[in-house]
CSV table of C-alpha atoms and ligand atoms in Angstrom, one decimal:
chain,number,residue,atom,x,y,z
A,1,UNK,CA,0.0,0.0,0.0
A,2,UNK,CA,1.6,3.2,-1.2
A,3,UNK,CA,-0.1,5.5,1.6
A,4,UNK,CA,0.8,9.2,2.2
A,5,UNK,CA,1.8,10.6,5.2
A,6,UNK,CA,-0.2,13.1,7.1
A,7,UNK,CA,2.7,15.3,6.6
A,8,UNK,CA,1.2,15.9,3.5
A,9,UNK,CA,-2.2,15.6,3.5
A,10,UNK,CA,-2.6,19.4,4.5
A,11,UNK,CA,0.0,22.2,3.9
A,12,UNK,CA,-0.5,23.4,7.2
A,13,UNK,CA,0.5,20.0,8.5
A,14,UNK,CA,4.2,20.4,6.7
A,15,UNK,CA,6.5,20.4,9.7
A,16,UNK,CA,3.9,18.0,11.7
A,17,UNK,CA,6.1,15.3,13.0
A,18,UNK,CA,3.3,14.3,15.5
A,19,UNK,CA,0.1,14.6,15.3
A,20,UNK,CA,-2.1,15.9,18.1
A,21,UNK,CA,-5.8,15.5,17.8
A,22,UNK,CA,-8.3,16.4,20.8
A,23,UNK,CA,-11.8,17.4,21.1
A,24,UNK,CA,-14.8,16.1,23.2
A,25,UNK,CA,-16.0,12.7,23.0
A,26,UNK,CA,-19.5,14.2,21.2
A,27,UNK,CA,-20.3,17.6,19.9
A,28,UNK,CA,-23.0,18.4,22.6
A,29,UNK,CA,-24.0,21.8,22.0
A,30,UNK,CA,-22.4,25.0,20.2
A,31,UNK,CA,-21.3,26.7,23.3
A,32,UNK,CA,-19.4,23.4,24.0
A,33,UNK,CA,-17.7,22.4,20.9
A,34,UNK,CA,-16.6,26.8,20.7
A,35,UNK,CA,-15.4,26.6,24.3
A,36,UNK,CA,-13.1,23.5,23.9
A,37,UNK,CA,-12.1,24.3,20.2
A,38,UNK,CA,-11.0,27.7,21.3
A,39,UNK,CA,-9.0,26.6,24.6
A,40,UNK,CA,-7.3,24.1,22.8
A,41,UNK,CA,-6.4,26.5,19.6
A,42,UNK,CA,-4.2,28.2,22.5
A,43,UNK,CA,-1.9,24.7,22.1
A,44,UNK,CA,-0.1,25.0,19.3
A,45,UNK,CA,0.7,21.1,18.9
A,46,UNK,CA,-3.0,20.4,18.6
A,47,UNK,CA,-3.7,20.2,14.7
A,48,UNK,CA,-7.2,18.2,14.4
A,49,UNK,CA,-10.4,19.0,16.7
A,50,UNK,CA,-12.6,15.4,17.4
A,51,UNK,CA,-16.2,15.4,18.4
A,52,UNK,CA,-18.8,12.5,17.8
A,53,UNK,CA,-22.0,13.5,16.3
A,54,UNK,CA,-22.8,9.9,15.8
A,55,UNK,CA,-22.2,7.6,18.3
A,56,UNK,CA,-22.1,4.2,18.7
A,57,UNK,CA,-23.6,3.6,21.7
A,58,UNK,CA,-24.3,0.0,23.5
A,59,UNK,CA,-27.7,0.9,25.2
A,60,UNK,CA,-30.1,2.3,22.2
A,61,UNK,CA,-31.5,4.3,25.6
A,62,UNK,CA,-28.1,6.3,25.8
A,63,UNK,CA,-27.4,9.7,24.2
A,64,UNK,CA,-26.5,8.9,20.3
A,65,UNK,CA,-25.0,12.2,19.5
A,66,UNK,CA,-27.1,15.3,17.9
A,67,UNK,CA,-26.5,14.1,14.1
A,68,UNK,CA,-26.2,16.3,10.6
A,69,UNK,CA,-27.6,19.4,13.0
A,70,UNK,CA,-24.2,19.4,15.0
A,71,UNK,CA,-22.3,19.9,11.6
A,72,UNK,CA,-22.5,23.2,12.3
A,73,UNK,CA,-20.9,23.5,15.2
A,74,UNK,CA,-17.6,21.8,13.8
A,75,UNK,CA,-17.7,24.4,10.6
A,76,UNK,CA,-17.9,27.2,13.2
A,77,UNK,CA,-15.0,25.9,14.3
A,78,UNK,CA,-13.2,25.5,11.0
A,79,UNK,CA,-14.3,29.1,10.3
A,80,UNK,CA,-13.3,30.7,13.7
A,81,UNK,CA,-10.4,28.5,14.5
A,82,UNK,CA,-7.2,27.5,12.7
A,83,UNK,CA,-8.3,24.2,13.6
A,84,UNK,CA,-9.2,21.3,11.2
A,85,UNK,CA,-12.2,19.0,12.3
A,86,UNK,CA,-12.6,15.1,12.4
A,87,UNK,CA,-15.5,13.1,13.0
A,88,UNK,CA,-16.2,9.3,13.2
A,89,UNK,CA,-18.2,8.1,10.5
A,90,UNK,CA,-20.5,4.4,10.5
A,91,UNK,CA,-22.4,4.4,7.1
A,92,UNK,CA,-22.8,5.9,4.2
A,93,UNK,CA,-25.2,8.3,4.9
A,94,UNK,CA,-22.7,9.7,7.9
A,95,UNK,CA,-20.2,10.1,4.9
A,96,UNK,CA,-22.7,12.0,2.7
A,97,UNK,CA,-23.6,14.5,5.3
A,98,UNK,CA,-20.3,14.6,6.7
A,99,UNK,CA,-18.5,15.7,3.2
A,100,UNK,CA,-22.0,17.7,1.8
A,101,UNK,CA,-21.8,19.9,4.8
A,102,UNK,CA,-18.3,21.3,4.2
A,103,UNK,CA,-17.2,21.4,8.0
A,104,UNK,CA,-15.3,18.2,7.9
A,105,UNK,CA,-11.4,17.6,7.1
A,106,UNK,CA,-10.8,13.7,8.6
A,107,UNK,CA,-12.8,11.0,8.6
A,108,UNK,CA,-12.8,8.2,11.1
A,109,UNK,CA,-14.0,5.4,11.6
A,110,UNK,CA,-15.1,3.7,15.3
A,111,UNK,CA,-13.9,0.5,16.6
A,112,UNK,CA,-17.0,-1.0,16.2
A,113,UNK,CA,-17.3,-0.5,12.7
A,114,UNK,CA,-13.8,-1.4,11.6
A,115,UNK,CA,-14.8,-4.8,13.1
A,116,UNK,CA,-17.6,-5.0,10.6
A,117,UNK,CA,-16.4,-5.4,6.7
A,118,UNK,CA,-20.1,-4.9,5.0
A,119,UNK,CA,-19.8,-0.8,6.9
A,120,UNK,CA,-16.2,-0.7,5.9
A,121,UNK,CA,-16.8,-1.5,2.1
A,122,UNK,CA,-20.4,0.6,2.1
A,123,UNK,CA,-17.6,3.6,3.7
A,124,UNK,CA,-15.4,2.9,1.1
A,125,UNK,CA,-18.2,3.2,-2.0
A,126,UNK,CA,-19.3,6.1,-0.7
A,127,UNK,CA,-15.7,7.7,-0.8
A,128,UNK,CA,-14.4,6.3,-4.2
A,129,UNK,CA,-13.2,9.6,-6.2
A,130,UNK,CA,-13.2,11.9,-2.9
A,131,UNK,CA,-10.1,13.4,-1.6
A,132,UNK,CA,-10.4,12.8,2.3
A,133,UNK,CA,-8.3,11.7,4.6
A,134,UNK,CA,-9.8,8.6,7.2
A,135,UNK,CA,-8.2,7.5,10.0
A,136,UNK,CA,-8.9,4.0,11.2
A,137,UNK,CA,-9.3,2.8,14.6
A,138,UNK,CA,-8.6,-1.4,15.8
A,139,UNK,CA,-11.4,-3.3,15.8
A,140,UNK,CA,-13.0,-4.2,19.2
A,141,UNK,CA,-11.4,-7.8,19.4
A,142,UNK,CA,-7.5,-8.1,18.2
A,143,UNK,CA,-7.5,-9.3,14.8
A,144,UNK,CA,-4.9,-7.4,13.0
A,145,UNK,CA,-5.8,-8.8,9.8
A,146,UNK,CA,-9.3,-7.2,9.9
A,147,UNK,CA,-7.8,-4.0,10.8
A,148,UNK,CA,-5.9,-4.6,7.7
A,149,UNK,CA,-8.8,-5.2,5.5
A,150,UNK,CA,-10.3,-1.7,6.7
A,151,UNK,CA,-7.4,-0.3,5.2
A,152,UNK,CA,-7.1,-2.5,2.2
A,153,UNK,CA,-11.1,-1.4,1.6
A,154,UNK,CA,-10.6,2.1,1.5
A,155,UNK,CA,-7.3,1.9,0.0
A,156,UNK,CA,-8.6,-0.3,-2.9
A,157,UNK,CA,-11.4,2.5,-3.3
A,158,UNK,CA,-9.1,5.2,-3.8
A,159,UNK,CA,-7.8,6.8,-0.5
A,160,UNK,CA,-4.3,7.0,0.2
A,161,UNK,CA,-4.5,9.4,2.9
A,162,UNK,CA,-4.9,6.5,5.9
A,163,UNK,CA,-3.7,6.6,9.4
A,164,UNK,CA,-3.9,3.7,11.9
A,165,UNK,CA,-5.6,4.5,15.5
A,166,UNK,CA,-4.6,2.0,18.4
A,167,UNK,CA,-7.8,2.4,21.6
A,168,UNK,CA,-7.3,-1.1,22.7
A,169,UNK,CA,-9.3,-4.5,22.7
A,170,UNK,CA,-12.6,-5.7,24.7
A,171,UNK,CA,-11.0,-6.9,28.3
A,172,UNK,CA,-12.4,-10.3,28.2
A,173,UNK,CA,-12.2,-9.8,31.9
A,174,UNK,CA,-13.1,-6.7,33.7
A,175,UNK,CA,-9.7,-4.7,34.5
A,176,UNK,CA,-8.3,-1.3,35.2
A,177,UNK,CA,-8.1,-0.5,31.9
A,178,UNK,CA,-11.3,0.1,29.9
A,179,UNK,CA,-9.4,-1.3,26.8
A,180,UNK,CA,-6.6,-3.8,27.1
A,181,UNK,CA,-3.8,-1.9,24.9
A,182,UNK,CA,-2.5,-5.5,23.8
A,183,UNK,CA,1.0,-3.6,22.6
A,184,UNK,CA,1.8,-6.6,20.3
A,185,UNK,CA,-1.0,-5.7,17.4
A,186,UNK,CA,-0.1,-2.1,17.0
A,187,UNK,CA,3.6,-3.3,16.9
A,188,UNK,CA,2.9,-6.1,14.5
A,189,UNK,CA,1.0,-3.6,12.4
A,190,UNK,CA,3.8,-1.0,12.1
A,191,UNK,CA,6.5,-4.2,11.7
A,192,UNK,CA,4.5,-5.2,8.7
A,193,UNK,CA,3.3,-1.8,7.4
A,194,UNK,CA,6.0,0.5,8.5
A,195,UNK,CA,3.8,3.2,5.9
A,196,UNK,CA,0.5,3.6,7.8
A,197,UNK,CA,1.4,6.2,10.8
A,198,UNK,CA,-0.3,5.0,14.2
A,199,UNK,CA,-1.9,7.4,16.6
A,200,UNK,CA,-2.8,6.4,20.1
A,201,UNK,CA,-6.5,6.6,21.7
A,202,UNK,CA,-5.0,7.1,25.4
A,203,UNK,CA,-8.7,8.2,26.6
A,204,UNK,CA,-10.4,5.0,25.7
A,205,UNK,CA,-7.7,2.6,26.4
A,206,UNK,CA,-8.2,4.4,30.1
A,207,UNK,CA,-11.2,4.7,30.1
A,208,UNK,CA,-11.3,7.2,33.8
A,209,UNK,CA,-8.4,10.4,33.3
A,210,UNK,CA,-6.3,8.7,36.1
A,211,UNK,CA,-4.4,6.3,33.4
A,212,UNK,CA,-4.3,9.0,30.4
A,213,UNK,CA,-1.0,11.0,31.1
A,214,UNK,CA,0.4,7.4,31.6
A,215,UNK,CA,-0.6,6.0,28.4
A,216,UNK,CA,0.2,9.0,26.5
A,217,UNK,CA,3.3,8.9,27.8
A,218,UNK,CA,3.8,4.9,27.1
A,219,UNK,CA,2.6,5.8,23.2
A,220,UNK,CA,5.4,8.6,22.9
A,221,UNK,CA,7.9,6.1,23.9
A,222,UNK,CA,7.0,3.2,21.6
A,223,UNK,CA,7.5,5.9,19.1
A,224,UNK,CA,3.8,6.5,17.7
A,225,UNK,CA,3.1,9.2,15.2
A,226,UNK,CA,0.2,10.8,16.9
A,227,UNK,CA,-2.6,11.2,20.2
A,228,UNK,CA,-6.1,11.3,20.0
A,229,UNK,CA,-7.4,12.6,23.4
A,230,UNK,CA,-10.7,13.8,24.3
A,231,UNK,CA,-11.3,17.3,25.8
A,232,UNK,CA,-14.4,18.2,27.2
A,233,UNK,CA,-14.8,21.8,29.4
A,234,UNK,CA,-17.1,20.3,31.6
A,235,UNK,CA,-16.3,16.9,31.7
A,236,UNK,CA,-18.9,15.9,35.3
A,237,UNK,CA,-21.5,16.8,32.6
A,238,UNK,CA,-20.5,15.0,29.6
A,239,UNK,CA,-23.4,13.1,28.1
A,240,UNK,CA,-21.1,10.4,26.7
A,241,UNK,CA,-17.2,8.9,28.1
A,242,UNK,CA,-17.7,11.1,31.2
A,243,UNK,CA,-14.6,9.5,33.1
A,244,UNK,CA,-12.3,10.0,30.5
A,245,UNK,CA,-12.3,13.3,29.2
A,246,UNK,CA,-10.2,16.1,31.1
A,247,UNK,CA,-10.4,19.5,30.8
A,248,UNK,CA,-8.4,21.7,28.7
A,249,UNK,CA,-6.1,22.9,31.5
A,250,UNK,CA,-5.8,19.4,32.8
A,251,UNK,CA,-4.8,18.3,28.9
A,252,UNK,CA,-2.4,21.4,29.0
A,253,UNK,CA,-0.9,20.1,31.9
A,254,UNK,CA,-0.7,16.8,30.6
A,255,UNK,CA,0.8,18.1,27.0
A,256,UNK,CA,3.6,19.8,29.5
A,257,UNK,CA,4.7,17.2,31.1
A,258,UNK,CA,5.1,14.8,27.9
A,259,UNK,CA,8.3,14.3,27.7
A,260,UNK,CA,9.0,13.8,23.8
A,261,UNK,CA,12.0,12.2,21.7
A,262,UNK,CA,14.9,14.0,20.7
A,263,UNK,CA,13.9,15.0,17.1
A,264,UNK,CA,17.0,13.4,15.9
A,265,UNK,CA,16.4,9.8,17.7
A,266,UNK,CA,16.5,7.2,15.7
A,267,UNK,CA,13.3,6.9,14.5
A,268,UNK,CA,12.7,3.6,14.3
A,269,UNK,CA,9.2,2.4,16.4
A,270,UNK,CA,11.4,0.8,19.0
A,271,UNK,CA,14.2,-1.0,18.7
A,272,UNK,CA,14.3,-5.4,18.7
A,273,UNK,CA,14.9,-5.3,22.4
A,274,UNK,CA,12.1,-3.0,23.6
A,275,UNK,CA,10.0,-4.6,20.3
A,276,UNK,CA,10.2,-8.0,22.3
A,277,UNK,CA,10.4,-6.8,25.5
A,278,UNK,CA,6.8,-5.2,25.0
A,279,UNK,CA,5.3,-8.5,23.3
A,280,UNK,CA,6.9,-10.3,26.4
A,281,UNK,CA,4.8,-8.0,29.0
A,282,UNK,CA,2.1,-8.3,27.2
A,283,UNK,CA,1.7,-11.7,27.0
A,284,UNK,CA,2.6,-12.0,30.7
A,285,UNK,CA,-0.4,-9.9,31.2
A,286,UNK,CA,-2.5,-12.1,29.4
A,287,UNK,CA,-0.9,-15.0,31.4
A,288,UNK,CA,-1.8,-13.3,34.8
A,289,UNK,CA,-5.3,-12.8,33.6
A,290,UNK,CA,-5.8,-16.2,32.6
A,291,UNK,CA,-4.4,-17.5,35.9
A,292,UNK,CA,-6.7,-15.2,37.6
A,293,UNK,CA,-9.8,-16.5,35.5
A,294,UNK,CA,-9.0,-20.3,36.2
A,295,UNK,CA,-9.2,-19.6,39.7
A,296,UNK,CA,-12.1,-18.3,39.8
A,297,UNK,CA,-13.1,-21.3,38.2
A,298,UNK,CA,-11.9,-23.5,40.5
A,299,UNK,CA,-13.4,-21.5,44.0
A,300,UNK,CA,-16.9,-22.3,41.6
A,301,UNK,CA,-16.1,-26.2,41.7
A,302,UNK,CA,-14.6,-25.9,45.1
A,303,UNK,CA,-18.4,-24.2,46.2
A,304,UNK,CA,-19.6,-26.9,44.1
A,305,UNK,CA,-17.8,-29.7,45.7
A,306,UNK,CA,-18.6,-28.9,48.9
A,307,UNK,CA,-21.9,-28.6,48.7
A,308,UNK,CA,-22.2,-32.1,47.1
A,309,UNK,CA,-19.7,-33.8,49.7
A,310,UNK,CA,-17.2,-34.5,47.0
A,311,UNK,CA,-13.6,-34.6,48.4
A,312,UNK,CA,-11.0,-31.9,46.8
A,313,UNK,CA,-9.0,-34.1,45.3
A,314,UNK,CA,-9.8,-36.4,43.0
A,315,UNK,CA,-6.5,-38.7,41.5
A,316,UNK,CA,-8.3,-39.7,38.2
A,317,UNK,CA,-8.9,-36.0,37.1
A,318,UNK,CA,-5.6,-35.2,38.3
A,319,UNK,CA,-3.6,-37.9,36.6
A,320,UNK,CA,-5.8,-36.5,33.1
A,321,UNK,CA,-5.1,-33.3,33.9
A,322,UNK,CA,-1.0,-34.3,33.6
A,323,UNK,CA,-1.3,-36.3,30.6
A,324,UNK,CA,-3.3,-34.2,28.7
A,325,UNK,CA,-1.5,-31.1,29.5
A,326,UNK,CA,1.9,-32.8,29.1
A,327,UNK,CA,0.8,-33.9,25.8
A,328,UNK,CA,0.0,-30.4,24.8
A,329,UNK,CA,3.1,-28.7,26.3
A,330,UNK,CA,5.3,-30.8,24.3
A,331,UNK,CA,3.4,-30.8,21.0
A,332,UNK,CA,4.2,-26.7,21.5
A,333,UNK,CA,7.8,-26.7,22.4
A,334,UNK,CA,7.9,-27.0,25.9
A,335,UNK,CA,9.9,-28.4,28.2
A,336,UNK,CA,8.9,-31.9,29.6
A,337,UNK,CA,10.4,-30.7,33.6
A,338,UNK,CA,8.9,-27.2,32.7
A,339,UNK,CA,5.6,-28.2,32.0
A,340,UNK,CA,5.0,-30.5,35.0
A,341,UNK,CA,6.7,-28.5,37.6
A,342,UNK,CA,3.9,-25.7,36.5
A,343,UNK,CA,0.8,-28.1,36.3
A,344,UNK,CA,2.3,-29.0,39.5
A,345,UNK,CA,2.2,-25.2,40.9
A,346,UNK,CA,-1.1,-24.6,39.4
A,347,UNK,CA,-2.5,-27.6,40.4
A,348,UNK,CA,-1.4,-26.8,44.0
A,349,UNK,CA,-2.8,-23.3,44.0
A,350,UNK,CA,-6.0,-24.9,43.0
A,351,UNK,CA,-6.3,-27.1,45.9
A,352,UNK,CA,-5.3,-24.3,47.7
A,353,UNK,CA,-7.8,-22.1,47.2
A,354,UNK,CA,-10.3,-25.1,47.3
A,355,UNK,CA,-9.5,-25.8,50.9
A,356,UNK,CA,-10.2,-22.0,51.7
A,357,UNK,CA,-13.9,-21.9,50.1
A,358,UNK,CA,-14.1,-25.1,52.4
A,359,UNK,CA,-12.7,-23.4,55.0
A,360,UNK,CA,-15.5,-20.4,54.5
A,361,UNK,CA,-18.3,-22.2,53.9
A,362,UNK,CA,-17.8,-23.8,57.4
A,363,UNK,CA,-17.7,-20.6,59.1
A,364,UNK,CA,-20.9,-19.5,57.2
A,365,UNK,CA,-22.5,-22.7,58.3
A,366,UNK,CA,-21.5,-21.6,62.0
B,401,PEP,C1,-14.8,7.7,20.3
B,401,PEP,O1,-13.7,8.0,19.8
B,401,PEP,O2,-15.5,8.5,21.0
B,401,PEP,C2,-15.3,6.3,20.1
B,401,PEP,C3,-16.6,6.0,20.1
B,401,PEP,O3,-14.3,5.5,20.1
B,401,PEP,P1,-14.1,3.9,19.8
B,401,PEP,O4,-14.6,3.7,18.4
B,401,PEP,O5,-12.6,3.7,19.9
B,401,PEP,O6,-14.9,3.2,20.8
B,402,MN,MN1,-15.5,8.6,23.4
């Protein structure tokens, strides 16, 4: 894919080595969108103003942005600020009115519709022969090579001006994070395409301002070419992401105390040692979770066995357990020692934690 750079997307974006977009999670009214366009017009790293005007929302019962009417907002902004504007995009329709109403520079598209090819391709029909720029975020669940396909959609449909944006993956299990950042896809996709620029979604990753600054920070040094955060002036009041937007003097502060790469580093992403180092926390991550789940699991049959009178341990299961997972663990690679002694840890933990819903449910009983 022969994509252009932002660099050149927009002569005002010439000597944009990073590019900083921010904005409110939705465009809620015209006071709103004016008061955080013009605070942030004050920073003169911010390039692109975001705002949602349709949202994809999970209850239909929550607010789903105020539509084509909130156009308007974003072209005062385009006509009173030197900002350019960018709003997410779902459907066709959403493209027309975005591009017939003049007030938008960058499309995006949602997580949730990156996910979905039929939107994707009815996005890309819609754009054939128009000269926009679309920036596409990861779909919900990490599969890089749908993200691709998002990319290889609108690419094949005429639009070279693409930008990636990483907001992280559906936590199977419920976690700090709203959005489990799952380093490794981002990194695979700039590995692979070194071309498409990457901009990181710090706010929804977050999901409450606490984590922001951090991830921001986390995105600068893995070398990303870009931050999307979302600004709101009132956040308490927000009728959509309420947790996760700061205020503009909060995202000043937070712009201040970046701390940003030499210009003349070596750009490369990262290099091997931090590539791997990041897939290896990653996965650990993963690990940890998985650990945590299964023993969850296991207080569930330990409840379950002593409500029934069945002892803890049983020797058949237990001898299955080893063979299978032995089996396994050296079809993969592993190491024969390696594999028992942790069967052996797990398996130990399990009884563990077993004996101590045992313990419990006797003191209840009390
Ligand atoms: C958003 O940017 O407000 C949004 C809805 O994001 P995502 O598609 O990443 O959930
Ligand atoms: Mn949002």
């Amino acid at each position: 894919m022969n994509i252009i750079h932002f660099k050149y997307w927009f002569d005002r974006f010439k000597d944009t080595e990073f590019l900083f977009i921010a904005g409110p999670c939705s465009a809620e009214s015209e006071d709103q969108v004016m008061t955080t366009a013009t605070a942030l017009e004050k920073i003169p790293l911010v390039k692109v103003f975001r705002a949602g005007v349709w949202k994809p929302r999970t209850s239909p019962d929550s607010f789903e942005g105020y539509g084509k009417g909130a156009l308007n907002w974003l072209r005062l902004v385009k006509e009173r600020t030197r900002l350019l504007t960018t709003v997410e995009v779902a459907k066709a329709e959403h493209v027309e009115q975005a591009l017939e109403s003049g007030a938008v520079d960058i499309l995006w598209i949602g997580a949730r519709t990156t996910g979905n090819p039929f939107s994707v391709q009815e996005i890309a029909e819609v754009l054939r022969g128009v000269d926009i720029p679309v920036l596409i975020k990861n779909p919900i669940f990490p599969d890089l090579k749908l993200w691709l396909g998002a990319f290889e959609r609108l690419y094949k449909a005429g639009i070279k001006k693409l930008a990636a944006i990483h907001r992280g993956f559906y936590p199977m299990i419920k976690q700090k994070l709203r959005n489990i950042p799952m380093w490794e896809v981002p990194i695979e996709l700039k590995t692979e395409y070194p071309q498409i620029p990457i901009i990181g979604d710090p706010s929804h990753i977050a999901g409450v301002t606490d984590y922001v600054g951090e991830i921001a920070q986390k995105y600068l040094d893995f070398n990303f070419d870009g931050l999307m955060i979302e600004v709101h002036p009132d956040p308490t009041k927000a009728l959509s992401d309420a947790r996760q937007q700061l205020t503009p003097e909060q995202f000043s502060n937070l712009i201040s105390e970046l701390h940003f790469r030499r210009p003349d580093f070596d750009r490369e992403f990262v290099d091997k040692l931090e590539k791997y180092r990041m897939q290896i926390d990653s996965i650990d991550y993963q690990i940890l979770q998985l650990l945590s789940q299964r023993m969850d699991i296991v207080r569930k049959i330990g409840k379950y066995k002593n409500e029934h009178d069945i002892s803890i341990f049983q020797l058949h299961r237990w001898k299955q357990i080893v063979i299978s997972r032995m089996k396994t663990g050296l079809r993969l690679g592993l190491d024969k020692d390696f594999i028992r002694n942790f069967i052996q840890i797990i398996h130990k933990e399990s009884i563990n934690q077993q004996f101590k819903v045992k313990k419990n449910g006797k003191k209840n009983k009390k």
